Short mmCIF file of N, CA and C in Angstrom, two decimals:
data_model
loop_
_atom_site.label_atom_id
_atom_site.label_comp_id
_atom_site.label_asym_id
_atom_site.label_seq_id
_atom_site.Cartn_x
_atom_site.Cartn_y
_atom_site.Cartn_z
N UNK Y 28 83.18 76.11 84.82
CA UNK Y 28 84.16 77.18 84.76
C UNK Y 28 85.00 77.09 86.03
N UNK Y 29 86.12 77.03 86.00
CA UNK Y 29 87.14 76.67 87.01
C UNK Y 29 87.92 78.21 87.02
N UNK Y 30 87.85 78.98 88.23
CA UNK Y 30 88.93 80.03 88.27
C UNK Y 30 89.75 79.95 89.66
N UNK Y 31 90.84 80.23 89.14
CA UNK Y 31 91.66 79.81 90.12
C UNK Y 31 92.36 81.60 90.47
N UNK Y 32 92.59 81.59 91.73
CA UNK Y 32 92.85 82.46 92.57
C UNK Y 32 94.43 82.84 92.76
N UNK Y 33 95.50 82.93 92.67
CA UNK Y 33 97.08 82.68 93.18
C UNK Y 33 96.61 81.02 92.74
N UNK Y 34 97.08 80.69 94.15
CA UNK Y 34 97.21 79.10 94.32
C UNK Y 34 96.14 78.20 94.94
N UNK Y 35 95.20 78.93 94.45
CA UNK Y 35 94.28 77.72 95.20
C UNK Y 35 92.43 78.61 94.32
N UNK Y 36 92.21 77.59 94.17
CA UNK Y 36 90.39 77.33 93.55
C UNK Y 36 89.50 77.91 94.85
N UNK Y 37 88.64 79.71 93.96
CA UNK Y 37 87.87 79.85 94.82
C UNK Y 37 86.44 79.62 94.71
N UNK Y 38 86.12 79.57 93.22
CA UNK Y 38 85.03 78.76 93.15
C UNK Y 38 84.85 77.83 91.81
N UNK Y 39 84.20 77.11 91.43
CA UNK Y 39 84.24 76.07 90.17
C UNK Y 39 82.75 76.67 89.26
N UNK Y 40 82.17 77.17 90.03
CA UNK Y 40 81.14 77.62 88.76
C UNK Y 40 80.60 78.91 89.31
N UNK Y 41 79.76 79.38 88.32
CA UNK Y 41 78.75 80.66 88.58
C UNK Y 41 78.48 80.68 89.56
N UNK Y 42 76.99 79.54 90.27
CA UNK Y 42 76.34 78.96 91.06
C UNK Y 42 77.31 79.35 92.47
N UNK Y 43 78.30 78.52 92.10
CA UNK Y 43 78.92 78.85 93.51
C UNK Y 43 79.84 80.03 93.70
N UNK Y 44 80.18 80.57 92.64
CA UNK Y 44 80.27 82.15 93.19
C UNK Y 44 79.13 83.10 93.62
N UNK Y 45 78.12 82.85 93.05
CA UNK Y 45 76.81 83.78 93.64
C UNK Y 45 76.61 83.24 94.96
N UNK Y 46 77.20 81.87 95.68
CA UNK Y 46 76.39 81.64 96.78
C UNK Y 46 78.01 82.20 97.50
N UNK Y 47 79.14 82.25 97.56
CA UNK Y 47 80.16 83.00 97.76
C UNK Y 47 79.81 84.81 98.10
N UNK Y 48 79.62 85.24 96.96
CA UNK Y 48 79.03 86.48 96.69
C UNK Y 48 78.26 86.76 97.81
N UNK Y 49 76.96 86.30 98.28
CA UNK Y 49 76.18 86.69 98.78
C UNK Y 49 76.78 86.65 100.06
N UNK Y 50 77.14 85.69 100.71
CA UNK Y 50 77.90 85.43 102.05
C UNK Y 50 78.66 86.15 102.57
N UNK Y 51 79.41 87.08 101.75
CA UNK Y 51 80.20 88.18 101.80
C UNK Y 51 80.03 89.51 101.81
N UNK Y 52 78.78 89.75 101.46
CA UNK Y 52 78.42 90.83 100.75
C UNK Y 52 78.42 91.50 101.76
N UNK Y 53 77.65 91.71 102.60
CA UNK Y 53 77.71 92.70 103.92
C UNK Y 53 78.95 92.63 104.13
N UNK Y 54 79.63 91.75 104.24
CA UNK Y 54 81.71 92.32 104.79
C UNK Y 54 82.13 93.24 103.62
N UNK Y 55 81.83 93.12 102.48
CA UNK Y 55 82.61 93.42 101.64
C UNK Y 55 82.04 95.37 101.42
N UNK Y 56 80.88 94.74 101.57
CA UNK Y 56 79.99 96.34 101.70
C UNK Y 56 80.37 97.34 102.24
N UNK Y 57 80.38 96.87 103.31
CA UNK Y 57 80.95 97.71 104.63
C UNK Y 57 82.15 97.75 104.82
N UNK Y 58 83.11 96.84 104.45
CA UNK Y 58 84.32 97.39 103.56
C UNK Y 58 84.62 98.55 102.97
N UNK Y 59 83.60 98.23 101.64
CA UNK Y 59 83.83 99.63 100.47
C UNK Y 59 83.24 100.88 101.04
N UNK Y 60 82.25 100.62 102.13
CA UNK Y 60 82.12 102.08 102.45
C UNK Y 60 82.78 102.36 103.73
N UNK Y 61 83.43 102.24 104.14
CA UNK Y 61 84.31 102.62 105.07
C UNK Y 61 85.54 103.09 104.44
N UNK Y 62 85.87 102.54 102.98
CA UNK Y 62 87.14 102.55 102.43
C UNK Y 62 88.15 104.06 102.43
N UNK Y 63 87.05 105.27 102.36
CA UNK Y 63 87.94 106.55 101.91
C UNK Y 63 88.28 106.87 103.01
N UNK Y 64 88.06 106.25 104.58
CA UNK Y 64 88.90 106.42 105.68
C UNK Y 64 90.11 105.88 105.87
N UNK Y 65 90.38 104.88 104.83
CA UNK Y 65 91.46 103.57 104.49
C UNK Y 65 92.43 104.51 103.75
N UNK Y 66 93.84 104.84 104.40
CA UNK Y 66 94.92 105.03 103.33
C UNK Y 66 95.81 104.03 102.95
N UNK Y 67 95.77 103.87 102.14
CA UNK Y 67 96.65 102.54 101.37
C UNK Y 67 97.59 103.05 100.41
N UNK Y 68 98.31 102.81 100.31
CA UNK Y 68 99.88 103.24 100.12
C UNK Y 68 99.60 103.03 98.31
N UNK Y 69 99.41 103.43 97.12
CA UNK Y 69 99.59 102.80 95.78
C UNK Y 69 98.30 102.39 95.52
N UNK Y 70 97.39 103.20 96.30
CA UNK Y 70 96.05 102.51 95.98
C UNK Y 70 95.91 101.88 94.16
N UNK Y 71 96.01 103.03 93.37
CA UNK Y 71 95.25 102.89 91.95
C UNK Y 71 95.91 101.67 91.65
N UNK Y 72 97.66 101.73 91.93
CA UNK Y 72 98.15 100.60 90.93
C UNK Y 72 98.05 99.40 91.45
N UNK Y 73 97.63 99.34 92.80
CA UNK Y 73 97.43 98.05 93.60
C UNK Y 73 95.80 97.48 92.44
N UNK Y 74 94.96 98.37 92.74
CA UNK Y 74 93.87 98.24 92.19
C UNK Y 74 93.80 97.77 90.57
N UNK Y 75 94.89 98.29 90.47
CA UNK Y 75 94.76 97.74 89.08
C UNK Y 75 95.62 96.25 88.68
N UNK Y 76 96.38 96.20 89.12
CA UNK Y 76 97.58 95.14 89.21
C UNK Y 76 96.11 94.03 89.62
N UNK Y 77 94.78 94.45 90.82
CA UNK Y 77 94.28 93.10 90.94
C UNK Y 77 93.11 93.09 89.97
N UNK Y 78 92.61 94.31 88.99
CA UNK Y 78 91.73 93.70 88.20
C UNK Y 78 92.71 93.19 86.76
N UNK Y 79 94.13 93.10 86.81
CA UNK Y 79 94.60 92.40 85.46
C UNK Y 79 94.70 91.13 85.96
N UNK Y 80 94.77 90.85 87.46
CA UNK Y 80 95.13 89.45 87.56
C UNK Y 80 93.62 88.65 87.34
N UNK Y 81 92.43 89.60 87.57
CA UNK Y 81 91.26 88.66 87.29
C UNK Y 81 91.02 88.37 85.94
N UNK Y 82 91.02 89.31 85.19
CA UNK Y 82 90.81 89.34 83.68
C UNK Y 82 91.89 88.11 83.32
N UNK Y 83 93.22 87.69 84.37
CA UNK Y 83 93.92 86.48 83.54
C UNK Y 83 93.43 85.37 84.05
N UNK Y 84 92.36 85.16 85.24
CA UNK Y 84 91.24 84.15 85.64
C UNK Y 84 90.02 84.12 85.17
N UNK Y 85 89.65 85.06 84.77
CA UNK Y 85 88.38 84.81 84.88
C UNK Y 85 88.04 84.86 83.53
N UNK Y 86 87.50 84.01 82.47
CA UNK Y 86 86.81 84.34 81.62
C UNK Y 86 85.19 85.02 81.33
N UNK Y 87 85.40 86.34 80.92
CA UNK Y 87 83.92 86.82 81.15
C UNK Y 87 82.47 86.70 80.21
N UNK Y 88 83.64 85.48 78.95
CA UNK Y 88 82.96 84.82 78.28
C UNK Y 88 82.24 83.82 78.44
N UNK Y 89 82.53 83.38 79.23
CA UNK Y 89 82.15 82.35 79.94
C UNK Y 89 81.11 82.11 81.07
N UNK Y 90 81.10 83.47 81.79
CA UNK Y 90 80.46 84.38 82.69
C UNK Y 90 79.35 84.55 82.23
N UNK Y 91 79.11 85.96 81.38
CA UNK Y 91 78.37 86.63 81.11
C UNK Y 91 77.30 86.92 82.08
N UNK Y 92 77.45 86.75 83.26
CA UNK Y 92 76.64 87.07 84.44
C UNK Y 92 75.68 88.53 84.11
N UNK Y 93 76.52 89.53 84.05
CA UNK Y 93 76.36 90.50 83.77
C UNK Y 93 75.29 90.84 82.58
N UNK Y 94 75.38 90.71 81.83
CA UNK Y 94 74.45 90.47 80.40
C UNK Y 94 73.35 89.86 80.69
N UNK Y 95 72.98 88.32 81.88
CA UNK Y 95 72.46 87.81 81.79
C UNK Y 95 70.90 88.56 83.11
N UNK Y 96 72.04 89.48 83.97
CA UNK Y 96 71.37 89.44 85.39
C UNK Y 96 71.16 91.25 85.12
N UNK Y 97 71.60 92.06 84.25
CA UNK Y 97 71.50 93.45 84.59
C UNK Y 97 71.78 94.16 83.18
N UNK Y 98 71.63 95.46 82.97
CA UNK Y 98 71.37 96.17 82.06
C UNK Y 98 72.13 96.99 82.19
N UNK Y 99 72.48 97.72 80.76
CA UNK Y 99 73.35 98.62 80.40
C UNK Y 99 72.51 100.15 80.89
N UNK Y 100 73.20 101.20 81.09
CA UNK Y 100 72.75 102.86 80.59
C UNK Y 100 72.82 102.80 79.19
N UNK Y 101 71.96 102.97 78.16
CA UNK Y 101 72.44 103.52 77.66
C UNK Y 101 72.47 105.35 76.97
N UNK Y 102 73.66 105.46 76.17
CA UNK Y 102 73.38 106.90 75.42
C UNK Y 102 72.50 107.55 74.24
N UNK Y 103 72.44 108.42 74.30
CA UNK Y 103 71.72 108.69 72.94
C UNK Y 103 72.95 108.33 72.13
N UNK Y 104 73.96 108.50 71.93
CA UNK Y 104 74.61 108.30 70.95
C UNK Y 104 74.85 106.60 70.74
N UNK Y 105 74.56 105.87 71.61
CA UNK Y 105 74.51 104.07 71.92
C UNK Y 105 73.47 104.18 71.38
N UNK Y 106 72.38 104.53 71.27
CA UNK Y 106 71.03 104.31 70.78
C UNK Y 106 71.38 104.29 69.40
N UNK Y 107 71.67 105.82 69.11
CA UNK Y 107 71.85 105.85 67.14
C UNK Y 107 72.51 105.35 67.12
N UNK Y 108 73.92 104.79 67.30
CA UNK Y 108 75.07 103.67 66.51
C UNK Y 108 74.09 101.98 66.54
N UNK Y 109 73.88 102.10 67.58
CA UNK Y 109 73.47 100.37 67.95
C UNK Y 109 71.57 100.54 66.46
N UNK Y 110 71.21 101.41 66.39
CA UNK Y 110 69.82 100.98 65.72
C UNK Y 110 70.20 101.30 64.31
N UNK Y 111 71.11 101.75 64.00
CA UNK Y 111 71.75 101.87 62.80
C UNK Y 111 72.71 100.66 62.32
N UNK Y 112 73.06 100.21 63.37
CA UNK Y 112 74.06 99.03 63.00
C UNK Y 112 72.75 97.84 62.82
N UNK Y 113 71.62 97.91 63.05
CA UNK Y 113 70.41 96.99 63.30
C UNK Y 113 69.63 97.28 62.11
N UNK Y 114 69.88 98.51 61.22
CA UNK Y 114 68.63 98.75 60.41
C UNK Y 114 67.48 99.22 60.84
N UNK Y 115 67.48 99.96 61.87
CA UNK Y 115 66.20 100.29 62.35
C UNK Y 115 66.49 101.73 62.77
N UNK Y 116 65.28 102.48 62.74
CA UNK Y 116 64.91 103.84 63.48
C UNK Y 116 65.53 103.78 64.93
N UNK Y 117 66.08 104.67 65.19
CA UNK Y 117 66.05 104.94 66.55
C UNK Y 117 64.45 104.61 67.24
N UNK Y 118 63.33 105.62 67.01
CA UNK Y 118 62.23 105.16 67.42
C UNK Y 118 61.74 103.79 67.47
N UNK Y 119 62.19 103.09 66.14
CA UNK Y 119 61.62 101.38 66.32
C UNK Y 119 62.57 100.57 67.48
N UNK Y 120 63.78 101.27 67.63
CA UNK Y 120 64.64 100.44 68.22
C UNK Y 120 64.37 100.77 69.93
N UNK Y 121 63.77 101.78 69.82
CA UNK Y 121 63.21 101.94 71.50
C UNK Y 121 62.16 101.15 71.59
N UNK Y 122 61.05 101.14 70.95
CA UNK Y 122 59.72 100.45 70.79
C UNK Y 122 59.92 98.74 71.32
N UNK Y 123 61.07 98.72 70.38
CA UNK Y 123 61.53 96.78 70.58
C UNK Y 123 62.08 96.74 71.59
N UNK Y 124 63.47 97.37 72.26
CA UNK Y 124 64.17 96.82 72.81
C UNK Y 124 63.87 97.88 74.61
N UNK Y 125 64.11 98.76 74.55
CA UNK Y 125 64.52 99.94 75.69
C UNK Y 125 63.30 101.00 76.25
N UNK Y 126 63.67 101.08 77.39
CA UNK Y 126 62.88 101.93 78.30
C UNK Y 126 63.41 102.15 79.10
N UNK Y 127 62.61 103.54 79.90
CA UNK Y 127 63.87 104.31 80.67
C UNK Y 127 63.18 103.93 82.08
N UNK Y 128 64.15 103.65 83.28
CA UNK Y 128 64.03 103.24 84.54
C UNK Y 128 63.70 104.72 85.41
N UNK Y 129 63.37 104.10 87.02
CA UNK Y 129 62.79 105.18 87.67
C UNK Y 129 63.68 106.16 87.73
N UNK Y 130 65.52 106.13 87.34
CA UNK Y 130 65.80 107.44 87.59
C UNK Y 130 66.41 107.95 86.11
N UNK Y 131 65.67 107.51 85.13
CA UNK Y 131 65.46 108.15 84.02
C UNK Y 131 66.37 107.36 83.10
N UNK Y 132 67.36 106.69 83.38
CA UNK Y 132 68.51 106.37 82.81
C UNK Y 132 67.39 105.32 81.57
N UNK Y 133 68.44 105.48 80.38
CA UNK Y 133 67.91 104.75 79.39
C UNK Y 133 68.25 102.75 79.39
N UNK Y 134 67.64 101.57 79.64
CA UNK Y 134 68.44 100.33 79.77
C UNK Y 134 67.51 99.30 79.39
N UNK Y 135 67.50 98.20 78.58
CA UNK Y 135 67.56 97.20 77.87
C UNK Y 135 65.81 96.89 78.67
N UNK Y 136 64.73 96.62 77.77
CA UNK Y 136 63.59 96.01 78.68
C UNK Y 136 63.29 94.84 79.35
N UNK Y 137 64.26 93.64 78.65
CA UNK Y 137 64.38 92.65 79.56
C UNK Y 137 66.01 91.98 79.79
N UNK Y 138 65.82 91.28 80.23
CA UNK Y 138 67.35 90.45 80.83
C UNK Y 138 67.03 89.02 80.24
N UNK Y 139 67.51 88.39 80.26
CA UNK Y 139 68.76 88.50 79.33
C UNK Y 139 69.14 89.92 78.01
N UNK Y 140 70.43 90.42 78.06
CA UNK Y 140 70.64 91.59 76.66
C UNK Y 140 69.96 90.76 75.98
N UNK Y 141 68.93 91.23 74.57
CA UNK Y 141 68.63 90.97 73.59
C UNK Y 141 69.95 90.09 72.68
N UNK Y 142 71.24 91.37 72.77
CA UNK Y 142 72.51 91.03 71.94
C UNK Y 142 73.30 89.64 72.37
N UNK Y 143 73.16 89.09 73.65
CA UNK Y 143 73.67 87.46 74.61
C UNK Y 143 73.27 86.95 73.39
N UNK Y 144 74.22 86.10 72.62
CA UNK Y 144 74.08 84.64 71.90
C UNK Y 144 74.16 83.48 72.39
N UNK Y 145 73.81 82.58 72.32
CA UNK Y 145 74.19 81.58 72.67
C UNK Y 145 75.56 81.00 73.56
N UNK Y 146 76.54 81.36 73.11
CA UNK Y 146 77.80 80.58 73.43
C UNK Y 146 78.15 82.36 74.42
N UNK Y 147 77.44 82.72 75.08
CA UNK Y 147 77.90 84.00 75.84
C UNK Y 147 78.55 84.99 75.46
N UNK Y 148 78.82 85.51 74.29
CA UNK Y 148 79.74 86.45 73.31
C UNK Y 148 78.07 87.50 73.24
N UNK Y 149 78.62 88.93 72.92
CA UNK Y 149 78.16 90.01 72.59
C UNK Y 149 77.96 89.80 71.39
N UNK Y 150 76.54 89.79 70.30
CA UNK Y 150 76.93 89.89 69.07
C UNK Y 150 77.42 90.99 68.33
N UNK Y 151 77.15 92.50 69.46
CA UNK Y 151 77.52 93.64 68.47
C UNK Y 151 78.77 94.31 69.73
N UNK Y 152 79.90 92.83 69.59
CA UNK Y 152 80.95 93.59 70.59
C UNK Y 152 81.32 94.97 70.19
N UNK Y 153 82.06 95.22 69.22
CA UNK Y 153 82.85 95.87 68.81
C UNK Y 153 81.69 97.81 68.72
N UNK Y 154 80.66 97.20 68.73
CA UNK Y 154 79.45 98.43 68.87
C UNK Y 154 78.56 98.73 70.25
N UNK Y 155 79.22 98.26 70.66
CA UNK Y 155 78.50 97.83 72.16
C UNK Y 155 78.48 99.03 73.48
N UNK Y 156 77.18 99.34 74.07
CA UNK Y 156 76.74 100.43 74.84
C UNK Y 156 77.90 100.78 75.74
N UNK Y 157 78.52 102.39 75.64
CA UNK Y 157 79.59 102.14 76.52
C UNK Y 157 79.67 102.05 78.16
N UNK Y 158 78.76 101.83 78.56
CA UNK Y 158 78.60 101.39 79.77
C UNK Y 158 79.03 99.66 79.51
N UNK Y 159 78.22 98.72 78.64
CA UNK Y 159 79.62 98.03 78.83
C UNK Y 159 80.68 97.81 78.77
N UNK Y 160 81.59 98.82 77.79
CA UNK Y 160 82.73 99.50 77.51
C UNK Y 160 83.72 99.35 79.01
N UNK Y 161 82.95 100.08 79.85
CA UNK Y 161 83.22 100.48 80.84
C UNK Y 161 83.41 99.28 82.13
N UNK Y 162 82.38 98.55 81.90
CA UNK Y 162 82.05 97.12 83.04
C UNK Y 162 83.36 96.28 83.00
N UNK Y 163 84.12 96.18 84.42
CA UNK Y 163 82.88 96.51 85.92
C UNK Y 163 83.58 97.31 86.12
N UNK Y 164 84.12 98.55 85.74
CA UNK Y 164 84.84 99.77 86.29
C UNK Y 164 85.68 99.79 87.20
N UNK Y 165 86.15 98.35 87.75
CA UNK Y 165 87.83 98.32 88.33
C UNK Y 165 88.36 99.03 88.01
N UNK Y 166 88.78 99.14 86.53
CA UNK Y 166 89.87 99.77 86.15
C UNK Y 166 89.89 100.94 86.08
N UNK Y 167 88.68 101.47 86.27
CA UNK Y 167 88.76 103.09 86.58
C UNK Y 167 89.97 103.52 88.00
N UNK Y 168 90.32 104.64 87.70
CA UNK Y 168 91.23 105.34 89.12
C UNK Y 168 90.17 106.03 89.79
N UNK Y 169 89.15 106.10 90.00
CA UNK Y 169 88.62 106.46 91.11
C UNK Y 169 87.91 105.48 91.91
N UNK Y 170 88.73 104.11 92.21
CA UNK Y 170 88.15 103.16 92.79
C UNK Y 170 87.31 103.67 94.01
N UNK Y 171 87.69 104.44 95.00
CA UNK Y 171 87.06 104.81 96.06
C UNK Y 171 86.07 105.53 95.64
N UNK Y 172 85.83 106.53 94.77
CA UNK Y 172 84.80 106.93 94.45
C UNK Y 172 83.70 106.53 93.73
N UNK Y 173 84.03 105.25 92.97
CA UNK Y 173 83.13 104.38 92.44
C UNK Y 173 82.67 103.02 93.37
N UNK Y 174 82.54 103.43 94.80
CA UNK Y 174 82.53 102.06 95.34
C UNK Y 174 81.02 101.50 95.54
N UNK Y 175 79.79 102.50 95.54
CA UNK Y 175 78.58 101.94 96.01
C UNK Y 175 78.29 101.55 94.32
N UNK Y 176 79.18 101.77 93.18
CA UNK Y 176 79.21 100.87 91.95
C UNK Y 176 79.39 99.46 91.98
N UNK Y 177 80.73 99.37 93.08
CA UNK Y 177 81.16 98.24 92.95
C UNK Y 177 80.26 97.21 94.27
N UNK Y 178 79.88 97.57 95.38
CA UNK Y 178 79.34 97.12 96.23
C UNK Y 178 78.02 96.46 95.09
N UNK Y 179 77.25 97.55 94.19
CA UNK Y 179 76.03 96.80 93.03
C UNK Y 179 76.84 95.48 92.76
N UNK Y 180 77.73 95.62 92.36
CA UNK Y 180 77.89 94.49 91.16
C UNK Y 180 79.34 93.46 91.52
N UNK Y 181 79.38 93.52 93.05
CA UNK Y 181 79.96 92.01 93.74
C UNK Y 181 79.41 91.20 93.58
N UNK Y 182 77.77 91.18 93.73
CA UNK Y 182 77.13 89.84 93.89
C UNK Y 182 76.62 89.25 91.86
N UNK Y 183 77.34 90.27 91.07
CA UNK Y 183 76.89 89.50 89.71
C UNK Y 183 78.33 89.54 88.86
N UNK Y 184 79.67 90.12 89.41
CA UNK Y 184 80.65 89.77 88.62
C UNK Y 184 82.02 89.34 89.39
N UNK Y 185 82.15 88.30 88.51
CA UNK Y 185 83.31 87.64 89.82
C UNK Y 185 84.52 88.71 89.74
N UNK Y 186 84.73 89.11 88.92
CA UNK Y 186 85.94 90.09 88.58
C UNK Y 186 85.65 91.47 89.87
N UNK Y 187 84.62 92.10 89.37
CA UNK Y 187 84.46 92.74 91.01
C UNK Y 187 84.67 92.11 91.97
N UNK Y 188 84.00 91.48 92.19
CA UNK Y 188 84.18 90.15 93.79
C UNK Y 188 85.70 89.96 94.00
N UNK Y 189 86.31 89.54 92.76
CA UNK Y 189 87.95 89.23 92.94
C UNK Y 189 89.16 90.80 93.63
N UNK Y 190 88.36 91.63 92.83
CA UNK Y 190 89.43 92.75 93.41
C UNK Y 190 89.25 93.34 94.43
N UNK Y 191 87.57 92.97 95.03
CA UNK Y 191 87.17 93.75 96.22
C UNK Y 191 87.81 92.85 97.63
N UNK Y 192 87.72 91.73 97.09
CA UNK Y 192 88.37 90.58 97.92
C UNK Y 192 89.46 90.42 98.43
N UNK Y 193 90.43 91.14 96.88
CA UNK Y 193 92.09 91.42 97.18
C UNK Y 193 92.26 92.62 97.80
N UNK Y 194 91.64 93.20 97.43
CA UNK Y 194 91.43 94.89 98.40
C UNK Y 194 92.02 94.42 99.68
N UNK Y 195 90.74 93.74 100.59
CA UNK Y 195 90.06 93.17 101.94
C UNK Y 195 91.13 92.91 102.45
N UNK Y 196 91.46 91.56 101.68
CA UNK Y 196 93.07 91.02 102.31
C UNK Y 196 94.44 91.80 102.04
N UNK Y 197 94.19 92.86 101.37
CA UNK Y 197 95.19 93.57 100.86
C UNK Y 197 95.22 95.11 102.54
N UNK Y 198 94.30 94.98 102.72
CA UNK Y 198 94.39 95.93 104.65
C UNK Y 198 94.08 94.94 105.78
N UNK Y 199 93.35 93.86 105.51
CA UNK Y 199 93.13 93.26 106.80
C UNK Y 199 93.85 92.21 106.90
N UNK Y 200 94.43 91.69 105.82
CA UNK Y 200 95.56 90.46 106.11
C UNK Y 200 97.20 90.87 105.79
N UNK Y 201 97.44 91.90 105.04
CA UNK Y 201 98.84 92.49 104.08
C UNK Y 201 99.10 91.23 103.95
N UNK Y 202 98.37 90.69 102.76
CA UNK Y 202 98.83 90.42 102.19
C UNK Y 202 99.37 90.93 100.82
#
């Protein structure tokens, strides 16, 4: 997987974005939490302008980092659509698939998603828990308030990594 940055290649595979990722992570951390002292002129649309430019790099099909390394919330109402779209009880569909973590939240019992096919596609996109709906919540407008979100999930989605990155250089370099 080749993603290219503006003008220049920042990493060529997974592998070497996670070893990217990690190297950064404390800058980038301490970045995002320092950030709501940061006034930046256009924050949301800056923010958003850099998660459309990743989504036109990055294939997250291709990725599937996310799917592969971490788990959804899900809802009661994700529960009944998804075990109904499966043929199954809600109850059988907890039994097989879900259990709830130490702070209660409902999420997938193992990793890889059950739903990961083969070729990295969701099989039940179009039904799919809206927490991944939601992933990686760039595009939300409360970037600053979603940041110890985004600090989680630098080191497993390049698309986070990409906008937290443009952020960085976006106050410490203007660029």
């Amino acid at each position: 997987m080749i993603i290219k940055f503006s003008n220049y290649s920042m990493y060529l595979s997974l592998k070497q974005f996670k070893r990217e990722a990690k190297l950064n992570l404390k800058k980038y951390s301490t970045f995002l939490r320092g950030f709501t002292r940061r006034k930046v002129k256009g924050l949301n649309s800056k923010v958003k302008g850099f998660h459309n430019e990743a989504y036109k790099i990055i294939d997250c099909g291709q990725c599937a980092n996310c799917c592969k390394t971490m788990s959804p919330a899900y809802t009661k109402a994700d529960v009944k659509r998804i075990s109904k779209h499966m043929g199954m009880t809600e109850d059988a569909y907890w039994k097989k698939y879900l259990k709830k973590d130490e702070e209660g939240d409902i999420i997938n019992r193992k990793t890889p998603c059950h739903f990961l096919d083969k070729d990295n596609r969701c099989a039940i996109y179009d039904i799919r828990p809206s927490d991944c709906r939601r992933y990686p919540h760039t595009q939300r407008k409360d970037f600053v308030f979603q940041r110890e979100v985004h600090i989680q999930n630098i080191e497993s989605c390049p698309i986070t990594f990409h906008v937290v990155k443009r952020m960085h250089e976006l106050v410490f370099e203007k660029k």
